[in-house]
Short mmCIF file of C-alpha atoms in Angstrom, two decimals:
data_model
loop_
_atom_site.label_atom_id
_atom_site.label_comp_id
_atom_site.label_asym_id
_atom_site.label_seq_id
_atom_site.Cartn_x
_atom_site.Cartn_y
_atom_site.Cartn_z
CA MET A 1 -12.13 46.60 -2.15
CA LYS A 2 -13.47 46.36 1.41
CA LYS A 3 -16.34 44.27 0.29
CA ILE A 4 -14.27 42.04 -1.81
CA VAL A 5 -11.85 41.41 0.84
CA ILE A 6 -15.08 40.74 3.46
CA LEU A 7 -16.69 38.09 0.56
CA SER A 8 -13.23 36.62 -0.19
CA VAL A 9 -12.58 36.01 3.55
CA PHE A 10 -16.17 34.64 4.29
CA LEU A 11 -15.72 32.02 1.16
CA MET A 12 -12.49 30.87 2.11
CA THR A 13 -13.65 30.28 5.75
CA ILE A 14 -16.34 28.36 4.31
CA ALA A 15 -13.89 26.42 1.95
CA SER A 16 -11.73 25.80 5.09
CA PHE A 17 -14.67 24.34 6.94
CA ALA A 18 -15.92 22.05 4.09
CA GLN A 19 -12.50 20.90 3.81
CA ALA A 20 -12.01 20.05 7.45
CA GLN A 21 -14.90 18.26 7.61
CA CYS A 22 -13.26 14.93 7.21
CA ASP A 23 -10.12 15.12 8.93
CA VAL A 24 -9.30 11.79 10.05
CA THR A 25 -5.84 11.88 11.60
CA GLU A 26 -7.50 11.34 14.96
CA PHE A 27 -9.31 8.24 14.20
CA THR A 28 -6.29 6.71 11.99
CA ASN A 29 -4.30 7.12 15.47
CA LYS A 30 -6.99 5.78 17.45
CA CYS A 31 -6.94 2.68 14.77
CA ALA A 32 -3.26 2.60 14.77
CA ASP A 33 -2.89 2.63 18.81
CA ARG A 34 -4.79 -0.80 18.91
CA LEU A 35 -2.16 -2.60 16.79
CA LYS A 36 0.94 -2.73 19.08
CA PRO A 37 -0.69 -4.26 22.19
CA LEU A 38 -2.50 -7.04 20.06
CA GLY A 39 1.23 -7.77 18.41
CA PHE A 40 0.10 -6.29 14.90
CA LYS A 41 2.55 -3.83 12.70
CA TYR A 42 0.95 -1.03 10.84
CA LEU A 43 0.49 -1.75 7.04
CA LYS A 44 -2.22 0.51 5.50
CA SER A 45 -4.69 3.26 6.51
CA TYR A 46 -7.83 4.18 4.69
CA LYS A 47 -9.50 7.39 4.85
CA LEU A 48 -13.53 7.01 5.11
CA ASP A 49 -15.39 9.84 3.82
CA PHE A 50 -19.02 9.24 3.09
CA LEU A 51 -19.42 12.97 1.88
CA ASN A 52 -22.01 13.62 4.41
CA GLY A 53 -24.02 10.68 3.59
CA SER A 54 -24.17 10.98 -0.11
CA LYS A 55 -21.75 7.96 -0.69
CA LYS A 56 -23.28 4.77 0.62
CA GLN A 57 -20.24 2.66 0.59
CA ILE A 58 -16.84 2.64 0.34
CA MET A 59 -15.04 -0.36 -1.12
CA TYR A 60 -11.22 -1.00 -1.11
CA SER A 61 -9.22 -4.24 -2.08
CA TYR A 62 -6.01 -5.90 -0.71
CA VAL A 63 -4.05 -8.81 -1.33
CA PHE A 64 -3.99 -11.11 1.96
CA SER A 65 -1.18 -13.51 1.79
CA ASN A 66 -1.34 -17.27 3.41
CA GLY A 67 -0.18 -17.60 6.78
CA THR A 68 -0.51 -14.16 7.79
CA ASN A 69 -2.73 -12.46 10.55
CA TYR A 70 -4.36 -9.28 9.64
CA ILE A 71 -6.75 -7.02 11.38
CA VAL A 72 -9.21 -4.38 9.98
CA THR A 73 -9.59 -1.57 12.80
CA LEU A 74 -12.20 1.10 12.56
CA ALA A 75 -12.77 4.40 14.31
CA ASN A 76 -15.27 7.30 13.75
CA ASN A 77 -16.05 10.38 15.96
CA GLN A 78 -17.96 7.67 18.59
CA LYS A 79 -16.30 5.87 21.43
CA ASP A 80 -17.60 2.61 20.05
CA ASN A 81 -17.50 3.23 16.35
CA LYS A 82 -21.13 3.30 16.27
CA GLY A 83 -22.91 3.29 13.11
CA LEU A 84 -19.70 2.31 11.00
CA TYR A 85 -18.75 -1.16 10.12
CA VAL A 86 -16.78 -3.17 7.69
CA THR A 87 -17.56 -6.44 5.63
CA LEU A 88 -14.86 -8.61 4.62
CA LEU A 89 -15.33 -10.33 1.07
CA ASP A 90 -13.16 -12.97 -0.41
CA SER A 91 -11.95 -12.86 -4.04
CA GLU A 92 -15.40 -13.74 -5.39
CA LYS A 93 -17.06 -10.95 -3.46
CA LYS A 94 -18.75 -13.55 -0.89
CA PRO A 95 -19.19 -12.29 2.64
CA VAL A 96 -16.65 -13.59 5.23
CA ALA A 97 -17.49 -11.49 8.16
CA SER A 98 -18.93 -8.09 9.26
CA SER A 99 -17.86 -6.28 12.36
CA TYR A 100 -21.71 -5.46 13.06
CA VAL A 101 -23.36 -7.96 15.02
CA GLU A 102 -27.06 -8.19 13.78
CA LYS A 103 -28.27 -9.96 16.76
CA ASP A 104 -26.93 -7.89 19.37
CA LYS A 105 -27.08 -4.65 17.37
CA LYS A 106 -23.40 -4.22 18.13
CA TYR A 107 -20.69 -2.59 16.49
CA LEU A 108 -17.48 -4.21 16.93
CA SER A 109 -14.18 -2.21 16.33
CA ALA A 110 -11.97 -4.61 14.43
CA ILE A 111 -12.19 -8.12 12.30
CA SER A 112 -9.10 -9.95 12.60
CA ILE A 113 -8.28 -13.08 10.12
CA LYS A 114 -5.80 -15.73 9.92
CA CYS A 115 -5.43 -15.98 6.29
CA SER A 116 -5.00 -19.41 4.77
CA ARG A 117 -5.65 -18.73 1.32
CA THR A 118 -3.90 -15.88 -0.70
CA GLY A 119 -6.21 -13.51 -3.02
CA ILE A 120 -7.64 -10.39 -3.17
CA TYR A 121 -9.91 -9.49 -0.43
CA TYR A 122 -12.49 -6.63 -0.42
CA LEU A 123 -13.30 -4.43 2.45
CA ALA A 124 -16.94 -2.62 2.13
CA TYR A 125 -17.12 0.32 4.67
CA GLU A 126 -20.78 1.35 5.53
CA VAL A 127 -22.85 3.58 7.97
CA LYS A 128 -25.67 2.04 8.88
CA GLU A 129 -27.10 4.61 11.48
CA GLY A 130 -26.23 8.07 12.79
CA LYS A 131 -24.70 10.74 10.80
CA GLU A 132 -20.96 9.95 11.84
CA TYR A 133 -20.01 9.97 7.79
CA CYS A 134 -16.20 10.34 8.44
CA GLY A 135 -13.90 7.63 9.79
CA SER A 136 -10.82 5.62 9.44
CA SER A 137 -9.56 2.03 9.04
CA VAL A 138 -6.12 0.75 9.62
CA ILE A 139 -5.06 -2.76 8.42
CA GLY A 140 -2.39 -4.39 10.69
CA PHE A 141 -0.57 -7.65 10.00
CA LYS A 142 1.62 -10.30 11.83
CA ARG A 143 2.60 -13.60 11.42
CA MET B 1 -21.07 44.01 -7.69
CA LYS B 2 -20.59 41.80 -10.54
CA LYS B 3 -16.84 42.54 -10.43
CA ILE B 4 -17.00 41.68 -6.41
CA LEU B 5 -18.80 38.77 -6.84
CA ALA B 6 -16.37 37.58 -9.72
CA THR B 7 -12.98 38.23 -7.83
CA ALA B 8 -14.62 36.59 -4.97
CA ILE B 9 -15.53 33.28 -6.63
CA LEU B 10 -12.00 33.34 -8.45
CA SER B 11 -10.56 33.55 -4.79
CA PHE B 12 -12.62 30.69 -3.69
CA SER B 13 -11.85 28.51 -6.34
CA LEU B 14 -8.33 29.25 -5.75
CA TYR B 15 -8.26 28.54 -2.29
CA ALA B 16 -11.01 25.51 -2.60
CA CYS B 17 -7.89 24.06 -4.77
CA GLY B 18 -5.57 24.38 -2.09
CA GLY B 19 -5.21 20.80 -1.13
CA ASP B 20 -3.81 20.41 -4.69
CA ALA B 21 -1.94 23.62 -4.96
CA ASP B 22 1.40 21.79 -5.21
CA VAL B 23 0.31 20.09 -8.30
CA SER B 24 2.07 22.73 -10.41
CA ASP B 25 5.08 21.96 -8.67
CA VAL B 26 5.64 18.45 -9.45
CA LYS B 27 6.98 17.87 -12.70
CA GLN B 28 5.76 15.92 -15.59
CA SER B 29 7.72 12.61 -15.64
CA ASP B 30 9.84 12.14 -18.91
CA SER B 31 7.70 8.95 -19.98
CA THR B 32 4.49 10.50 -19.15
CA SER B 33 4.13 12.84 -22.51
CA LYS B 34 4.99 10.10 -24.42
CA ASN B 35 2.58 7.60 -22.76
CA GLN B 36 -0.46 10.00 -22.52
CA SER B 37 -2.49 8.63 -25.16
CA SER B 38 -2.39 5.43 -24.01
CA LYS B 39 -2.76 6.73 -20.34
CA ALA B 40 -5.90 9.08 -21.38
CA ALA B 41 -8.02 5.88 -21.82
CA ILE B 42 -7.28 4.58 -18.26
CA SER B 43 -9.28 5.59 -15.55
CA PRO B 44 -7.12 6.99 -12.70
CA GLU B 45 -9.98 5.13 -10.55
CA VAL B 46 -9.06 1.91 -12.16
CA ILE B 47 -5.23 2.30 -11.65
CA LYS B 48 -5.81 3.36 -7.90
CA SER B 49 -7.79 0.34 -7.24
CA PHE B 50 -4.98 -2.01 -8.92
CA VAL B 51 -2.49 0.07 -6.82
CA ASP B 52 -4.30 0.23 -3.47
CA LYS B 53 -4.60 -3.71 -3.57
CA ILE B 54 -0.76 -4.41 -3.92
CA PRO B 55 0.34 -5.73 -0.43
CA SER B 56 3.50 -3.99 1.22
CA PRO B 57 6.90 -5.61 1.01
CA MET B 58 6.99 -5.31 4.54
CA VAL B 59 5.07 -8.58 5.20
CA ILE B 60 7.67 -10.54 3.25
CA SER B 61 10.51 -8.96 5.21
CA SER B 62 8.84 -9.40 8.78
CA LEU B 63 8.38 -13.24 7.49
CA ILE B 64 12.14 -13.58 6.81
CA LYS B 65 13.32 -11.91 10.12
CA GLU B 66 10.94 -14.29 12.26
CA MET B 67 12.10 -17.24 10.59
CA GLY B 68 15.45 -16.42 12.47
CA VAL B 69 17.37 -15.86 9.05
CA GLU B 70 20.56 -13.48 9.72
CA TYR B 71 20.44 -10.08 8.20
CA ASP B 72 22.21 -9.88 4.68
CA GLN B 73 23.80 -6.56 3.68
CA GLY B 74 24.76 -7.99 0.54
CA LEU B 75 21.24 -8.39 -0.93
CA LEU B 76 20.69 -4.64 -0.58
CA ASN B 77 21.06 -2.39 -3.83
CA SER B 78 24.25 -0.18 -3.10
CA ILE B 79 23.94 3.54 -2.85
CA ASP B 80 27.03 3.74 -5.09
CA ASN B 81 24.78 2.96 -7.97
CA GLU B 82 22.58 5.86 -7.76
CA SER B 83 24.65 7.78 -10.54
CA LYS B 84 23.13 5.20 -12.69
CA TYR B 85 19.84 6.45 -12.58
CA ASN B 86 19.52 9.21 -14.98
CA ASN B 87 15.85 8.91 -16.06
CA ASP B 88 12.77 8.62 -14.18
CA TYR B 89 12.06 5.38 -15.50
CA ARG B 90 15.12 4.10 -13.59
CA ARG B 91 14.80 6.40 -10.64
CA ALA B 92 11.20 5.48 -10.03
CA LEU B 93 11.92 1.70 -9.99
CA ASN B 94 15.07 1.97 -7.69
CA LEU B 95 13.08 4.31 -5.49
CA GLY B 96 11.03 1.08 -5.09
CA ILE B 97 14.09 -0.87 -4.53
CA TYR B 98 15.72 1.59 -2.15
CA SER B 99 12.06 1.66 -0.32
CA THR B 100 11.95 -2.21 0.08
CA ASP B 101 15.77 -2.40 1.04
CA LEU B 102 15.17 0.50 3.76
CA GLY B 103 12.14 -1.38 5.09
CA TYR B 104 14.12 -4.53 5.51
CA ALA B 105 17.17 -2.92 7.42
CA ASN B 106 14.60 -1.31 9.64
CA ILE B 107 12.98 -4.65 10.49
CA TYR B 108 16.30 -5.98 11.55
CA GLU B 109 17.13 -2.46 13.33
CA LYS B 110 20.19 -1.75 11.35
CA THR B 111 20.53 1.87 11.69
CA GLN B 112 23.72 2.66 9.49
CA ASP B 113 22.16 0.80 6.62
CA ALA B 114 18.49 2.48 7.07
CA THR B 115 19.98 5.85 7.07
CA ASN B 116 22.50 5.28 3.98
CA LEU B 117 19.21 3.70 2.17
CA LEU B 118 17.34 6.93 3.47
CA VAL B 119 19.67 8.56 1.00
CA GLY B 120 19.01 6.64 -1.79
CA VAL B 121 15.23 7.32 -1.03
CA LYS B 122 15.74 10.68 -0.69
CA ASP B 123 17.81 11.49 -3.76
CA MET B 124 15.25 9.26 -5.78
CA ALA B 125 12.46 11.13 -4.78
CA ASP B 126 13.72 14.26 -5.02
CA ALA B 127 14.84 13.64 -8.57
CA LEU B 128 11.33 12.59 -9.33
CA ALA B 129 10.46 15.89 -7.64
CA ILE B 130 8.34 14.07 -4.77
CA GLY B 131 10.74 14.28 -2.10
CA GLN B 132 8.64 16.95 -0.44
CA TYR B 133 6.15 14.11 0.54
CA PHE B 134 8.48 12.10 2.45
CA GLU B 135 9.37 13.14 6.04
CA PHE B 136 12.93 12.21 5.92
CA GLU B 137 14.22 13.81 9.12
CA LYS B 138 11.54 12.41 10.99
CA ILE B 139 12.19 9.02 9.60
CA LYS B 140 16.19 9.44 10.40
CA GLU B 141 15.25 10.19 14.00
CA LEU B 142 12.76 7.19 14.21
CA ALA B 143 15.31 4.83 12.59
CA LYS B 144 17.78 5.88 15.54
CA SER B 145 15.51 4.27 18.14
CA SER B 146 14.80 0.69 18.59
CA ASP B 147 11.87 1.20 20.63
CA LYS B 148 10.04 3.11 17.49
CA LEU B 149 9.85 0.31 15.46
CA ASP B 150 6.15 0.69 14.72
CA GLU B 151 5.83 4.15 14.57
CA LEU B 152 8.90 4.07 12.06
CA LEU B 153 7.01 1.60 9.92
CA ARG B 154 3.89 3.58 9.86
CA VAL B 155 5.62 6.78 9.06
CA THR B 156 7.30 4.91 6.08
CA GLU B 157 4.41 3.52 4.75
CA GLU B 158 2.23 6.55 4.97
CA ASN B 159 4.64 8.59 3.18
CA LEU B 160 4.92 5.99 0.38
CA GLN B 161 0.96 6.04 0.36
CA GLU B 162 1.13 9.96 -0.08
CA VAL B 163 3.63 9.66 -2.82
CA ASN B 164 1.38 6.99 -4.56
CA ASN B 165 -1.66 9.13 -4.00
CA ARG B 166 0.31 12.38 -5.25
CA LEU B 167 1.42 10.77 -8.17
CA GLN B 168 -1.75 9.41 -9.40
CA SER B 169 -3.51 12.51 -8.94
CA ASN B 170 -1.07 14.47 -10.86
CA ASN B 171 -1.15 12.23 -13.98
CA ARG B 172 2.11 10.25 -13.18
CA SER B 173 0.56 7.10 -12.36
CA ASP B 174 3.21 5.37 -14.73
CA MET B 175 5.91 6.18 -11.75
CA THR B 176 3.63 4.81 -8.97
CA VAL B 177 3.48 1.50 -11.02
CA LEU B 178 7.09 1.63 -11.35
CA ILE B 179 7.76 2.38 -7.79
CA ILE B 180 5.54 -0.46 -6.57
CA THR B 181 7.00 -2.93 -9.38
CA GLY B 182 10.57 -1.83 -8.06
CA GLY B 183 9.63 -2.58 -4.36
CA TRP B 184 8.07 -6.09 -5.24
CA VAL B 185 11.11 -7.24 -7.49
CA GLU B 186 13.43 -6.27 -4.77
CA VAL B 187 11.53 -7.99 -1.89
CA MET B 188 11.12 -11.18 -4.46
CA TYR B 189 14.90 -10.98 -4.57
CA LEU B 190 15.32 -10.72 -0.97
CA ALA B 191 12.83 -13.95 -0.31
CA CYS B 192 14.00 -15.91 -3.12
CA ASN B 193 17.80 -15.73 -1.97
CA VAL B 194 16.88 -16.39 1.56
CA ALA B 195 15.04 -19.53 0.55
CA LYS B 196 17.73 -20.54 -1.77
CA LYS B 197 20.28 -20.52 1.44
CA LYS B 198 18.07 -21.96 3.71
CA ARG B 199 14.38 -23.98 2.55
CA ASN B 200 11.66 -22.91 4.70
CA LYS B 201 7.81 -23.94 3.85
CA ASP B 202 6.40 -20.98 5.20
CA LEU B 203 8.76 -18.68 3.02
CA GLU B 204 8.40 -21.04 0.11
CA THR B 205 4.35 -20.78 0.43
CA THR B 206 4.58 -16.97 0.44
CA ILE B 207 6.72 -16.88 -2.73
CA ALA B 208 4.36 -19.02 -4.50
CA ASP B 209 1.84 -17.02 -3.34
CA GLN B 210 3.07 -14.05 -5.00
CA LYS B 211 1.60 -15.16 -8.53
CA VAL B 212 -1.51 -13.17 -7.20
CA VAL B 213 0.33 -9.94 -6.86
CA LEU B 214 2.34 -10.54 -10.37
CA LYS B 215 -0.80 -10.98 -11.98
CA GLN B 216 -2.05 -7.60 -10.62
CA LEU B 217 1.39 -6.05 -11.77
CA VAL B 218 1.34 -7.62 -15.19
CA GLU B 219 -2.08 -6.09 -15.78
CA LEU B 220 -1.06 -2.57 -14.33
CA LEU B 221 2.06 -2.62 -16.85
CA ASN B 222 -0.10 -3.98 -19.40
CA TYR B 223 -1.96 -0.49 -19.51
CA TYR B 224 1.76 1.58 -20.30
CA ASP B 225 2.70 -0.84 -23.30
CA SER B 226 2.87 1.98 -25.63
CA THR B 227 6.18 2.79 -23.51
CA PRO B 228 8.96 0.65 -24.88
CA LYS B 229 10.57 0.43 -21.67
CA MET B 230 7.45 -0.38 -19.53
CA LYS B 231 6.49 -3.02 -22.21
CA ALA B 232 9.59 -4.73 -21.78
CA LEU B 233 9.21 -4.99 -18.18
CA HIS B 234 5.83 -5.99 -18.50
CA ASP B 235 7.11 -8.67 -20.81
CA GLU B 236 9.60 -10.05 -18.39
CA LEU B 237 7.02 -10.29 -15.78
CA VAL B 238 4.55 -12.42 -17.96
CA GLU B 239 7.91 -14.85 -18.61
CA LEU B 240 8.03 -14.76 -14.60
CA GLU B 241 4.53 -15.52 -14.57
CA LYS B 242 4.65 -18.63 -16.45
CA MET B 243 7.26 -20.01 -13.91
CA PHE B 244 4.72 -19.47 -11.39
CA GLY B 245 2.30 -21.41 -13.37
CA GLU B 246 4.56 -24.49 -13.07
CA ILE B 247 4.20 -24.55 -9.05
CA LYS B 248 1.66 -27.36 -7.97
CA ILE B 249 -1.12 -25.40 -5.48
CA THR B 250 -3.83 -27.61 -3.92
CA LEU B 251 -6.76 -26.33 -2.42
CA VAL B 252 -8.30 -27.92 0.58
CA LYS B 253 -12.18 -26.82 1.10
CA GLY B 254 -13.55 -26.16 4.75
CA GLU B 255 -15.95 -23.99 6.36
CA ASP B 256 -15.26 -20.57 7.99
CA LYS B 257 -15.72 -20.07 11.47
CA THR B 258 -16.35 -16.61 12.88
CA GLU B 259 -16.64 -15.51 16.68
CA ALA B 260 -16.99 -12.09 18.29
CA LYS B 261 -14.25 -12.10 20.96
CA SER B 262 -13.88 -8.94 23.13
CA GLU B 263 -14.45 -6.19 20.42
CA THR B 264 -12.97 -8.09 17.17
CA MET B 265 -14.82 -10.45 15.17
CA VAL B 266 -12.27 -13.15 14.72
CA VAL B 267 -12.35 -15.21 11.29
CA GLU B 268 -10.84 -18.66 10.87
CA GLN B 269 -10.59 -19.55 7.38
CA GLY B 270 -11.57 -22.93 6.35
CA ASP B 271 -10.46 -22.81 2.72
CA ARG B 272 -6.27 -23.83 2.80
CA GLU B 273 -4.14 -23.79 -0.15
CA GLU B 274 -0.77 -25.60 0.03
CA ALA B 275 1.91 -24.92 -2.47
CA GLU B 276 4.60 -27.52 -3.54
CA MET B 277 7.81 -25.72 -4.58
CA THR B 278 10.37 -28.02 -6.10
CA GLN B 279 13.90 -27.16 -6.02
CA GLU B 280 13.54 -26.69 -9.85
CA ASN B 281 10.61 -24.01 -9.26
CA LEU B 282 12.82 -22.01 -6.98
CA ASP B 283 15.75 -22.08 -8.85
CA LYS B 284 14.03 -20.61 -12.09
CA ILE B 285 12.10 -18.26 -10.14
CA THR B 286 15.41 -17.05 -8.16
CA THR B 287 17.18 -16.78 -11.47
CA LYS B 288 14.71 -14.92 -13.42
CA ILE B 289 13.68 -12.39 -10.71
CA SER B 290 17.51 -11.85 -10.16
CA ALA B 291 18.17 -11.22 -13.88
CA ILE B 292 14.99 -8.64 -13.80
CA ARG B 293 16.36 -7.03 -10.93
CA ASN B 294 20.01 -6.76 -12.17
CA LYS B 295 18.65 -4.67 -15.10
CA ILE B 296 17.01 -2.75 -12.98
CA VAL B 297 19.83 -1.94 -10.65
CA ASN B 298 22.89 -1.89 -12.82
#
């Protein structure tokens, strides 16, 4: 009986560790905290769990409205969200902008857009380098 | 040893499912069983991708406030109507309606109305067995402080997102679709009635642009056409969609400009869409959306 209990506790600990691997609360707060100083209101958050690298890209879509400013903020366990970036694509899945600046090898923490054409926009999140496979993204808006 | 291993694996499996342990607590909606055959054909990922892209009604409510339009309590759904919502179909739609009204009242910092509407949200959510995912006390406290509007909007949105995720993972995506549809119908009802009282180009453009969202809702409801009530709602929205098709929209082409400023990539879109909404367009859409809303709330 003792062995059962010990083994169960051991396995539960492993399970607990596995579940806690991508806790994005802190990252979501970090993203959301950036909104207010820039005049944006919270709209939606996305958990970015790349499953330890087995997932190469996480894609979400959202309807952006004409005349509204949107900001897509990013955060992971790195101070400057190194490794994590987002590409914004239009309704035809044509890239509009990326938070990764190739020429400077720099990861920006957000993309902002003043939408002048209502439609479905796609947000493609990827990890380019490093092993930070857990992060968060928050969309904010202002008129 | 085999027994030990089997017991341990069982314990592990039960624990690993801990995140969804409350699944069995969530009751099946009364439309779920009838709708099972059609639902089985729909991938949950497809439903989720549709639901994820529907914008929050808060965007339009914010625009209404920023236009300088006075708050209109008369546009809200009365809490007295609650007793009429005696099945899950009506509860889910009116949960969406009350949630939009709550957001509208919060944006205008109307604490008393927000508190009343929160009761409506809570009652509908409890009746749908999803009340446990709303942080009612926290929302109530935040609604009392005018300097906590941002946090209030965030908690409300996060709660709704959680409810939708739970419903979808519990095979009750029909309820999610109805909550979202109710929320959209209500914000359109608010916007159209405000626009009728005080014509405003920005608001009219926003209303006209809702055809994109309406198209998504029509496609979503189409998946549930084996449920008569949802089929009827779908057909109403299809009629509304035709009215949106009558609005003239011009696309002016241009080049996108992007520039890295500080820590943000700033995009200035080149393409620009301009909607020309006539009084007739607005009248027809307002009448139709009011009729749809009337059926939902009364």
